[in-house]
PDB file of N, CA and C in Angstrom:
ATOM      1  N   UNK A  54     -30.449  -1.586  56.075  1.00 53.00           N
ATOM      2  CA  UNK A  54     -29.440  -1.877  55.091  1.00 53.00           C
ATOM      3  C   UNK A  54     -30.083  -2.294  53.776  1.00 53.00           C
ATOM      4  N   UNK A  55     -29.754  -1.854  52.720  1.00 58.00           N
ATOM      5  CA  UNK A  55     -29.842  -2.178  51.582  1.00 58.00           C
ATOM      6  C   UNK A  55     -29.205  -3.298  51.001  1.00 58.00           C
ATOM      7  N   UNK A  56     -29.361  -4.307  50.898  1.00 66.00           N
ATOM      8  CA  UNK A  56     -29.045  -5.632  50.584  1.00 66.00           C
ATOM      9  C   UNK A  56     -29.204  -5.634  48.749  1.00 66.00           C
ATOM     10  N   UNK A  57     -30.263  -4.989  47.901  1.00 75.00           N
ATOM     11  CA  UNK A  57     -30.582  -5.380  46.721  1.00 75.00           C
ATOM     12  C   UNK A  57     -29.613  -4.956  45.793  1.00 75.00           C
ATOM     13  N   UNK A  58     -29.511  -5.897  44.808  1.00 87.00           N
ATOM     14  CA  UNK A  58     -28.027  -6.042  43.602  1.00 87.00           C
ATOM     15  C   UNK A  58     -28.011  -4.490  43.205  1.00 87.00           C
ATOM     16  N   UNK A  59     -27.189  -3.841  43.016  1.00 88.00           N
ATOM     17  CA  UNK A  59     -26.614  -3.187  42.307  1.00 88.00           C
ATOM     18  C   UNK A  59     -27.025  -3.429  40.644  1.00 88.00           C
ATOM     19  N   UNK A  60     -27.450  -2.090  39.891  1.00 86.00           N
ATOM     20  CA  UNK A  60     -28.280  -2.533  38.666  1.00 86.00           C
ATOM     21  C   UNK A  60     -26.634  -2.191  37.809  1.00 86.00           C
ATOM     22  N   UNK A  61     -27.020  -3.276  36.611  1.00 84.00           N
ATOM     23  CA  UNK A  61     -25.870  -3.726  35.534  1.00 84.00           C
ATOM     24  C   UNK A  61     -26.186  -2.105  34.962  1.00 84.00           C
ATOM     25  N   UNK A  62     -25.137  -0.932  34.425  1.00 81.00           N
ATOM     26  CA  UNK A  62     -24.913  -0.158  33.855  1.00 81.00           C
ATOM     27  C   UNK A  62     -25.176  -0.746  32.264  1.00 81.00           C
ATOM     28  N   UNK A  63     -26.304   0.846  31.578  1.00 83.00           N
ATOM     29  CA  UNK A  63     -26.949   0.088  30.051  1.00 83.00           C
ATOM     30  C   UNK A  63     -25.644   0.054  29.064  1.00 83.00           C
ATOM     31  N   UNK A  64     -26.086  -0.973  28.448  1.00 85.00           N
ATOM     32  CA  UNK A  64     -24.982  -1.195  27.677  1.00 85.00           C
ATOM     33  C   UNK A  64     -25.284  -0.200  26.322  1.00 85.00           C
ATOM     34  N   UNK A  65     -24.058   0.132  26.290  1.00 85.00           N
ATOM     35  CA  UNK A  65     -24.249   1.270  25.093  1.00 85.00           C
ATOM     36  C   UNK A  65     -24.217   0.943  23.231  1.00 85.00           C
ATOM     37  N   UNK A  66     -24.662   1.236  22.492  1.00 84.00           N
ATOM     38  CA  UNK A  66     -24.065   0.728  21.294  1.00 84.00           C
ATOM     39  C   UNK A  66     -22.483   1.587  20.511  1.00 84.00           C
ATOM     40  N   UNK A  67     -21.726   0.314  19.318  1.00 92.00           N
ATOM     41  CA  UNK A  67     -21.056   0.798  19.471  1.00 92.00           C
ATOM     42  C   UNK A  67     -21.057   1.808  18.539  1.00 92.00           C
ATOM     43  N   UNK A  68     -20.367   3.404  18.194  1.00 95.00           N
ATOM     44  CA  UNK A  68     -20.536   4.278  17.462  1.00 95.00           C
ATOM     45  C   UNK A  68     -19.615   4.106  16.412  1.00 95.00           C
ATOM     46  N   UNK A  69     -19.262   4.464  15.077  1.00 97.00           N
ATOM     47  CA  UNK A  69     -18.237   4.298  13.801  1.00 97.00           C
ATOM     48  C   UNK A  69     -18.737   5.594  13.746  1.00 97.00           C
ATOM     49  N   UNK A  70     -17.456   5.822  13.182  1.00 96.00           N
ATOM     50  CA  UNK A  70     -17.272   7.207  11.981  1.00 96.00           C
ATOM     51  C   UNK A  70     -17.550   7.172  11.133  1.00 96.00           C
ATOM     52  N   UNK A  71     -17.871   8.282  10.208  1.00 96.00           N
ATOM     53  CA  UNK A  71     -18.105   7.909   8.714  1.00 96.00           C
ATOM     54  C   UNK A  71     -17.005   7.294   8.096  1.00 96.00           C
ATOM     55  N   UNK A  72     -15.894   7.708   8.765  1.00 96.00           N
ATOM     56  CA  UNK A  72     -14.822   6.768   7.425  1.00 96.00           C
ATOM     57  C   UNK A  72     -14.593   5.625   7.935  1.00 96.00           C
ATOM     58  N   UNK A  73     -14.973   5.163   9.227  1.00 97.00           N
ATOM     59  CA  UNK A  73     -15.091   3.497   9.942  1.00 97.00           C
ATOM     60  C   UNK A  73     -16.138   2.983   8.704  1.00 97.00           C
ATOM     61  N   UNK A  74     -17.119   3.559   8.381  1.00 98.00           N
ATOM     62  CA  UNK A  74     -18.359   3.090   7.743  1.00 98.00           C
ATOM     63  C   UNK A  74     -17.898   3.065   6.230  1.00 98.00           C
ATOM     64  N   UNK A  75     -17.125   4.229   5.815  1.00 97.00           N
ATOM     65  CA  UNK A  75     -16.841   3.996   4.373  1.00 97.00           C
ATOM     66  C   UNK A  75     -15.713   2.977   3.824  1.00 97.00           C
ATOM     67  N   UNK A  76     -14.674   2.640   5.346  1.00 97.00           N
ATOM     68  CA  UNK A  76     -13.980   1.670   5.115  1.00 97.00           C
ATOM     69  C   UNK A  76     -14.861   0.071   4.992  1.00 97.00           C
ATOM     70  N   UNK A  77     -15.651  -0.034   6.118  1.00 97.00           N
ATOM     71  CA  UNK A  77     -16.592  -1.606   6.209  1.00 97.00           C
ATOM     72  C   UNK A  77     -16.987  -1.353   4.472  1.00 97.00           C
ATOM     73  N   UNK A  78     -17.533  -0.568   4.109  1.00 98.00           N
ATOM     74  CA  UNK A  78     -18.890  -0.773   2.614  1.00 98.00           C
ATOM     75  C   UNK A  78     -17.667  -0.255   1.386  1.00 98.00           C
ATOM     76  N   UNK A  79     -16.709   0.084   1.344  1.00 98.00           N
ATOM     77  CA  UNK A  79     -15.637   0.222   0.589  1.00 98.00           C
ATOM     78  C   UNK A  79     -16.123   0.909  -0.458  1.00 98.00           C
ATOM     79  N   UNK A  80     -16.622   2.037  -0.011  1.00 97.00           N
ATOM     80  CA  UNK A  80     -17.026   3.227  -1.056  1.00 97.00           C
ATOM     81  C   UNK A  80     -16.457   4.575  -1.098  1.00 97.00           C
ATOM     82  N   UNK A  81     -16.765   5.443  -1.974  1.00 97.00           N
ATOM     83  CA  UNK A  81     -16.024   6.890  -1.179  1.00 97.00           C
ATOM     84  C   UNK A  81     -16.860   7.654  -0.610  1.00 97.00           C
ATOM     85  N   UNK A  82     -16.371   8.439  -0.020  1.00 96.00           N
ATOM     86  CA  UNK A  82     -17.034   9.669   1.140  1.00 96.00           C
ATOM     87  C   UNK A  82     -18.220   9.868   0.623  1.00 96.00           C
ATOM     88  N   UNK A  83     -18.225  10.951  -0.748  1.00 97.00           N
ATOM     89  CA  UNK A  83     -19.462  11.348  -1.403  1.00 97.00           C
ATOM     90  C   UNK A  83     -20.910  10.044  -1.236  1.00 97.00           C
ATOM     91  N   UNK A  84     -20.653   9.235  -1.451  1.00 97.00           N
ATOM     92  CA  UNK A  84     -21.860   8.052  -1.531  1.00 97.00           C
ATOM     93  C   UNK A  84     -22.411   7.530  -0.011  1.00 97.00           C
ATOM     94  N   UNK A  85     -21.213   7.880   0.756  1.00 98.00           N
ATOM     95  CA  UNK A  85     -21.548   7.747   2.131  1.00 98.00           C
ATOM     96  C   UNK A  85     -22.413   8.889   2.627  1.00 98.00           C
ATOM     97  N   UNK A  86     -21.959   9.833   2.130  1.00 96.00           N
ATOM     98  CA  UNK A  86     -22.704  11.242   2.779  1.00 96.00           C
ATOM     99  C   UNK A  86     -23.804  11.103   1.785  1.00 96.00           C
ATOM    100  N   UNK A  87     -24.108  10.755   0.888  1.00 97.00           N
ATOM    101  CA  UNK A  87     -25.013  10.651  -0.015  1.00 97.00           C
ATOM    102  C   UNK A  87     -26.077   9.602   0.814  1.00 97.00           C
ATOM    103  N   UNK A  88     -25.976   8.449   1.283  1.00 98.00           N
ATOM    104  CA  UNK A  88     -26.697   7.437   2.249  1.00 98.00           C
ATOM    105  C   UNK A  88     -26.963   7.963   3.412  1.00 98.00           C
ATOM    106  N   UNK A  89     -26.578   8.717   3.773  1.00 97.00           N
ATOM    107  CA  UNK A  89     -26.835   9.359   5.059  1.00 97.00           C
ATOM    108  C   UNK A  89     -28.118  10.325   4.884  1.00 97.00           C
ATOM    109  N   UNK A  90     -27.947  10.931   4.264  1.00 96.00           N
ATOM    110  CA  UNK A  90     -28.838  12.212   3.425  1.00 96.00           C
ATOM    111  C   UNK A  90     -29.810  11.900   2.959  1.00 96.00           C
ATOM    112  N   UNK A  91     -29.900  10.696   2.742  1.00 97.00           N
ATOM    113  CA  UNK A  91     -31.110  10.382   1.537  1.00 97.00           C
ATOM    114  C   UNK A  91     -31.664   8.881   3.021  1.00 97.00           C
ATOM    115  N   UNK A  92     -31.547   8.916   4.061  1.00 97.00           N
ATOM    116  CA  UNK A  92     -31.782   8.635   5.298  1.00 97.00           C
ATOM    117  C   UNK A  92     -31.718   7.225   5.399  1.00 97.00           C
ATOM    118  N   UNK A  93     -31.352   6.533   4.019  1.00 96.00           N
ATOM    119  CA  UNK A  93     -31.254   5.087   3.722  1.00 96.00           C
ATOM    120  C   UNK A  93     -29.940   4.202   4.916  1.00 96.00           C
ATOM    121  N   UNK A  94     -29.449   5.102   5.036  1.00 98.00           N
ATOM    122  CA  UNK A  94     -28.365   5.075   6.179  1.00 98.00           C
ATOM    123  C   UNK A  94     -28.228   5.688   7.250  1.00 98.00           C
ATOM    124  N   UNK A  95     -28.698   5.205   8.548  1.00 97.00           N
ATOM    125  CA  UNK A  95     -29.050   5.807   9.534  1.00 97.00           C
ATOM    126  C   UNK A  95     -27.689   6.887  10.098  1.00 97.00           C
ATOM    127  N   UNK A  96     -27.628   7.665  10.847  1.00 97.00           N
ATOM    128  CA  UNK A  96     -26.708   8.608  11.485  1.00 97.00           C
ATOM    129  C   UNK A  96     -27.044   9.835  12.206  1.00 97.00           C
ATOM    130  N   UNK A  97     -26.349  10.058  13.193  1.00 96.00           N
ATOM    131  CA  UNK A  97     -26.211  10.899  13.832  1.00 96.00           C
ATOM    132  C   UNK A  97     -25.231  12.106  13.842  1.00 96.00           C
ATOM    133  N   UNK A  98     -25.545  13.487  14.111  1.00 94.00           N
ATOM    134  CA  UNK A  98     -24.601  14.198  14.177  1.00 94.00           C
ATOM    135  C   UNK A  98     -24.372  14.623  15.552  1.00 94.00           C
ATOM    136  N   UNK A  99     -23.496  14.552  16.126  1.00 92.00           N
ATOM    137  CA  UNK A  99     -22.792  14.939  17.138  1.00 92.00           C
ATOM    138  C   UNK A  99     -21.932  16.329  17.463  1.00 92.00           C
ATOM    139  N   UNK A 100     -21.961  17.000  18.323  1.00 87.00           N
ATOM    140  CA  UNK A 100     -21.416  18.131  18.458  1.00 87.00           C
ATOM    141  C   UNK A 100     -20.834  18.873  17.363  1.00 87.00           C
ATOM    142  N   UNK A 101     -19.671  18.956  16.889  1.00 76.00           N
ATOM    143  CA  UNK A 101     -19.475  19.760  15.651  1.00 76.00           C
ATOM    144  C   UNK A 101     -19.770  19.911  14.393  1.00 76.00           C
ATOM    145  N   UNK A 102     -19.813  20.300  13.336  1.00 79.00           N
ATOM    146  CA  UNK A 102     -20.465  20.138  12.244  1.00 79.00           C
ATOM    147  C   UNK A 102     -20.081  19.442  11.462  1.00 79.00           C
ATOM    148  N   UNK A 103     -18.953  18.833  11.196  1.00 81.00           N
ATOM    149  CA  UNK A 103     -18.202  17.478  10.486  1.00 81.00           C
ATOM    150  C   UNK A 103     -18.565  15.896  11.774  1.00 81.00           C
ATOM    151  N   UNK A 104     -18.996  16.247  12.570  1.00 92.00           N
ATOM    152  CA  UNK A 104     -19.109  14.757  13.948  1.00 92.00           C
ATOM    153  C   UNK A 104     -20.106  14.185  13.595  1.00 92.00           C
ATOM    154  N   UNK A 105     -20.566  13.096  12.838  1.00 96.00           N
ATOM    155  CA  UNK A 105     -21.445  12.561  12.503  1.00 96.00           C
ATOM    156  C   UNK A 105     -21.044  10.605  12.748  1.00 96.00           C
ATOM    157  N   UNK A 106     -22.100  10.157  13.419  1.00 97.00           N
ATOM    158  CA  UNK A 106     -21.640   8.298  13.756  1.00 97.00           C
ATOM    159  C   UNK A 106     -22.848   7.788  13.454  1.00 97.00           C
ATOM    160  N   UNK A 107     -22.577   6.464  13.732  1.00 98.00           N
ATOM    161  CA  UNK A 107     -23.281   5.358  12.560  1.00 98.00           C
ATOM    162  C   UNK A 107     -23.333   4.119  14.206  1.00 98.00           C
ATOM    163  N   UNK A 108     -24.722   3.723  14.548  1.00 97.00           N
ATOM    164  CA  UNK A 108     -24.253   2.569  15.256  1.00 97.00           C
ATOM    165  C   UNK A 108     -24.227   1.581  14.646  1.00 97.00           C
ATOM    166  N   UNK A 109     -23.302   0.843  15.068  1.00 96.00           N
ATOM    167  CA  UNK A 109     -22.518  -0.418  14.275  1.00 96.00           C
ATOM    168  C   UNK A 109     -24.033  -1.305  13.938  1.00 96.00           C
ATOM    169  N   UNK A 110     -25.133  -1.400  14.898  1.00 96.00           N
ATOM    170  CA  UNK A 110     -26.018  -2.107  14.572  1.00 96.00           C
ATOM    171  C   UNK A 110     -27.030  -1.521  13.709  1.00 96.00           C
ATOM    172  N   UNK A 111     -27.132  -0.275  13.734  1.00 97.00           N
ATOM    173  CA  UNK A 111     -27.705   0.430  11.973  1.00 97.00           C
ATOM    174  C   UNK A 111     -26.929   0.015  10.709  1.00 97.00           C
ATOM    175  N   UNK A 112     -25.694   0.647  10.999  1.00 98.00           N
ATOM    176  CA  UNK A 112     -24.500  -0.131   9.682  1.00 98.00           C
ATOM    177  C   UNK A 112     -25.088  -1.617   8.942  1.00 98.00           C
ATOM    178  N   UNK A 113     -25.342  -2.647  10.247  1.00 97.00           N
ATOM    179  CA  UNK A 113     -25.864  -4.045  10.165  1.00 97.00           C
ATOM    180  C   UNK A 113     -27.039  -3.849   9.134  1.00 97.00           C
ATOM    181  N   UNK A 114     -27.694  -3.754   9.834  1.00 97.00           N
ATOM    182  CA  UNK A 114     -29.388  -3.545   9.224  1.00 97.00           C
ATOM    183  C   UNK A 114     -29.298  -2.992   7.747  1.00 97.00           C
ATOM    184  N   UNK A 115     -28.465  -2.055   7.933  1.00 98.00           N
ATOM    185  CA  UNK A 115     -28.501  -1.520   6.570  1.00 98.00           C
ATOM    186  C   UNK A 115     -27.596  -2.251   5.424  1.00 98.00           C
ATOM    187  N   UNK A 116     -26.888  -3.088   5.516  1.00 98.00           N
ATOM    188  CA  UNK A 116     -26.137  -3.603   4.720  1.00 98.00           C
ATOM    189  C   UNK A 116     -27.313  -5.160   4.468  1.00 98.00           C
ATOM    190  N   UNK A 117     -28.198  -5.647   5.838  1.00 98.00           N
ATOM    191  CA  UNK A 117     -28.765  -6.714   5.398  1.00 98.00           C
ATOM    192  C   UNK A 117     -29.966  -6.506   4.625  1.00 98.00           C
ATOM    193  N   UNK A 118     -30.273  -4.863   4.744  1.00 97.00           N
ATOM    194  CA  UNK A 118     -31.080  -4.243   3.730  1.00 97.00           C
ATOM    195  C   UNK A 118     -30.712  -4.558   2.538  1.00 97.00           C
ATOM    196  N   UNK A 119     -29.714  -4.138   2.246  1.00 96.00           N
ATOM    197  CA  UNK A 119     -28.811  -3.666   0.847  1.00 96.00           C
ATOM    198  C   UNK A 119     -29.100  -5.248   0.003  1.00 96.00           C
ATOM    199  N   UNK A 120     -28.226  -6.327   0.908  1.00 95.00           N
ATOM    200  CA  UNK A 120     -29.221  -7.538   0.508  1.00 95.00           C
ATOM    201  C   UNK A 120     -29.985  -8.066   0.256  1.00 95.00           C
ATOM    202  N   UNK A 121     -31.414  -7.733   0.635  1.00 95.00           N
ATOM    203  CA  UNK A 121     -32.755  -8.082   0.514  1.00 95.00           C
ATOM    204  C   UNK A 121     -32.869  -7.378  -0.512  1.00 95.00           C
ATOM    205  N   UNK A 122     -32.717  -6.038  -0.591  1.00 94.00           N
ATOM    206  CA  UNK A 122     -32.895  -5.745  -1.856  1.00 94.00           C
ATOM    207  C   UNK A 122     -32.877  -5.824  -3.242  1.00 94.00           C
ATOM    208  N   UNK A 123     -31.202  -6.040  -3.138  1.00 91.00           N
ATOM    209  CA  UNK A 123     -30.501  -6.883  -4.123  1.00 91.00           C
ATOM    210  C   UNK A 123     -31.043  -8.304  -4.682  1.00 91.00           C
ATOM    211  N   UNK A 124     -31.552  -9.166  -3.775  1.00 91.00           N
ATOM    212  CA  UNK A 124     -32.497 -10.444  -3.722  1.00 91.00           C
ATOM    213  C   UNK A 124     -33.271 -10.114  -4.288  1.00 91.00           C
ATOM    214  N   UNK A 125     -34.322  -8.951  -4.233  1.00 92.00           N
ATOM    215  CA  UNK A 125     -35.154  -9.115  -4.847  1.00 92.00           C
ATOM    216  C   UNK A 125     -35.454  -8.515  -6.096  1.00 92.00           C
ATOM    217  N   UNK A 126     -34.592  -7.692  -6.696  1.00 91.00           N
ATOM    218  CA  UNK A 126     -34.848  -6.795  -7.576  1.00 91.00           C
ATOM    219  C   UNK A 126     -33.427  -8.081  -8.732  1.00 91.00           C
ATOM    220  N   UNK A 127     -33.134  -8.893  -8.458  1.00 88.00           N
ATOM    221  CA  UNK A 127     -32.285 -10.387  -9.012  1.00 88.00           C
ATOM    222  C   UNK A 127     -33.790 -10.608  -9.623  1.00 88.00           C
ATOM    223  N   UNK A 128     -34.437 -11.097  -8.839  1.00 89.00           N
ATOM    224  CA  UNK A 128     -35.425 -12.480  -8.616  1.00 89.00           C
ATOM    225  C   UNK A 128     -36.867 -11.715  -9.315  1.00 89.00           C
ATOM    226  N   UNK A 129     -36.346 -10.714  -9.529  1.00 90.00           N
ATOM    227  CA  UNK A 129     -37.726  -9.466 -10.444  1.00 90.00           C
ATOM    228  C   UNK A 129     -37.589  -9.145 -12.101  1.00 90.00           C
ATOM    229  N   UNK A 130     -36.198  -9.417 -12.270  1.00 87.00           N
ATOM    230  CA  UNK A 130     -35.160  -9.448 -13.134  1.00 87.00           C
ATOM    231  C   UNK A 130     -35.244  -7.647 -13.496  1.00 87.00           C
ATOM    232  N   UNK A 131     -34.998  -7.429 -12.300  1.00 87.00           N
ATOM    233  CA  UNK A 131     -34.415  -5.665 -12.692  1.00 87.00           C
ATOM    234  C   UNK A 131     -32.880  -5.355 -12.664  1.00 87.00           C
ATOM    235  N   UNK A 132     -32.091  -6.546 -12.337  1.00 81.00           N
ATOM    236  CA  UNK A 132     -30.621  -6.471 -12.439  1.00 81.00           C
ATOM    237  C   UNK A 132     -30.741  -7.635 -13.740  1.00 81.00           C
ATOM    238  N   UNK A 133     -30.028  -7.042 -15.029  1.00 74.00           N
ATOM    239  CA  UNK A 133     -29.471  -8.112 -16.026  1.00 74.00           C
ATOM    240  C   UNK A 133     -28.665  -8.996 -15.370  1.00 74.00           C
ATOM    241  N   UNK A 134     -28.735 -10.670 -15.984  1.00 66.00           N
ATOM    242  CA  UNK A 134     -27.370 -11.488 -15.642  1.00 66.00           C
ATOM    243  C   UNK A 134     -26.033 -10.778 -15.796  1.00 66.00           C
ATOM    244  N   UNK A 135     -25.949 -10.075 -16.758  1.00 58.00           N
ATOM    245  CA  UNK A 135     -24.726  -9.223 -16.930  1.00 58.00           C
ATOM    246  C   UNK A 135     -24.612  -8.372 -16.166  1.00 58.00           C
ATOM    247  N   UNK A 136     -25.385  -8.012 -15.057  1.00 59.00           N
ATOM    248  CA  UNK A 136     -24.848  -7.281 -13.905  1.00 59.00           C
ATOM    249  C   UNK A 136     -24.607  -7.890 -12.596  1.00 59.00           C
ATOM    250  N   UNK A 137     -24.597  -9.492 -12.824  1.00 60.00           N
ATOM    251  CA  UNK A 137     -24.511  -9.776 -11.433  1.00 60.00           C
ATOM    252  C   UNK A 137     -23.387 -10.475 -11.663  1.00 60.00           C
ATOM    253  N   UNK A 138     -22.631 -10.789 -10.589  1.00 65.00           N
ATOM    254  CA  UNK A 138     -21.398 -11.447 -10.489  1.00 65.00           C
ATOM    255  C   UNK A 138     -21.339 -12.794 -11.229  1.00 65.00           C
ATOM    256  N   UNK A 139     -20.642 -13.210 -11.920  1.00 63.00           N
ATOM    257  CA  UNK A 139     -20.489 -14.232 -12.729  1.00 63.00           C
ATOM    258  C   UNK A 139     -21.294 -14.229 -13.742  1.00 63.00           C
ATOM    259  N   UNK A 140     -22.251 -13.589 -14.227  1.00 62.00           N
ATOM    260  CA  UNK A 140     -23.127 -13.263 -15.379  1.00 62.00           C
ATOM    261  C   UNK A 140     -22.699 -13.164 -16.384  1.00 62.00           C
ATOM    262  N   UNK A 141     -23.042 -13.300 -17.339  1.00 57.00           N
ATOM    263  CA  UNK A 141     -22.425 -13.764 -18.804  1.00 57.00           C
ATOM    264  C   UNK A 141     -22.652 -12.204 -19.629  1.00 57.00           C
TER     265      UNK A 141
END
């Protein structure tokens, strides 16, 4: 008899659509497919030729990218005060 546990099934990540993704970053299509393309935004294409997903934990990464970046190109002074929020 086999007595040993039963193995936990892998947990999968979760998948978004591009327009799940263009709704979270509140941009339009073009700039999304534009991030995708230019590989700054990870994705997959899936079976048909419009099926393309985003795992929610790339989405992550890439938005805490988008941040760091932003941080540092502030703190480099390659964004004017007049381009950052509350900037004069």
């Amino acid at each position: 008899m086999n007595q040993g546990k039963v193995p936990a099934p892998p947990t999968l990540p979760r998948m978004l659509s591009l327009e799940q993704v263009q709704e979270v970053l509140n941009l339009g299509m073009p700039s999304i497919y534009a991030l995708v393309k230019s590989g700054e935004l990870r994705a997959a294409q899936f079976g048909g030729r419009n099926v393309w997903r985003v795992r929610e934990d790339d989405l992550a990464a890439f938005i805490d990218a988008a941040y760091e970046k932003t941080a540092e190109r502030i703190a480099s002074g390659q964004i004017p005060d007049v381009d950052t929020p509350g900037g004069s």
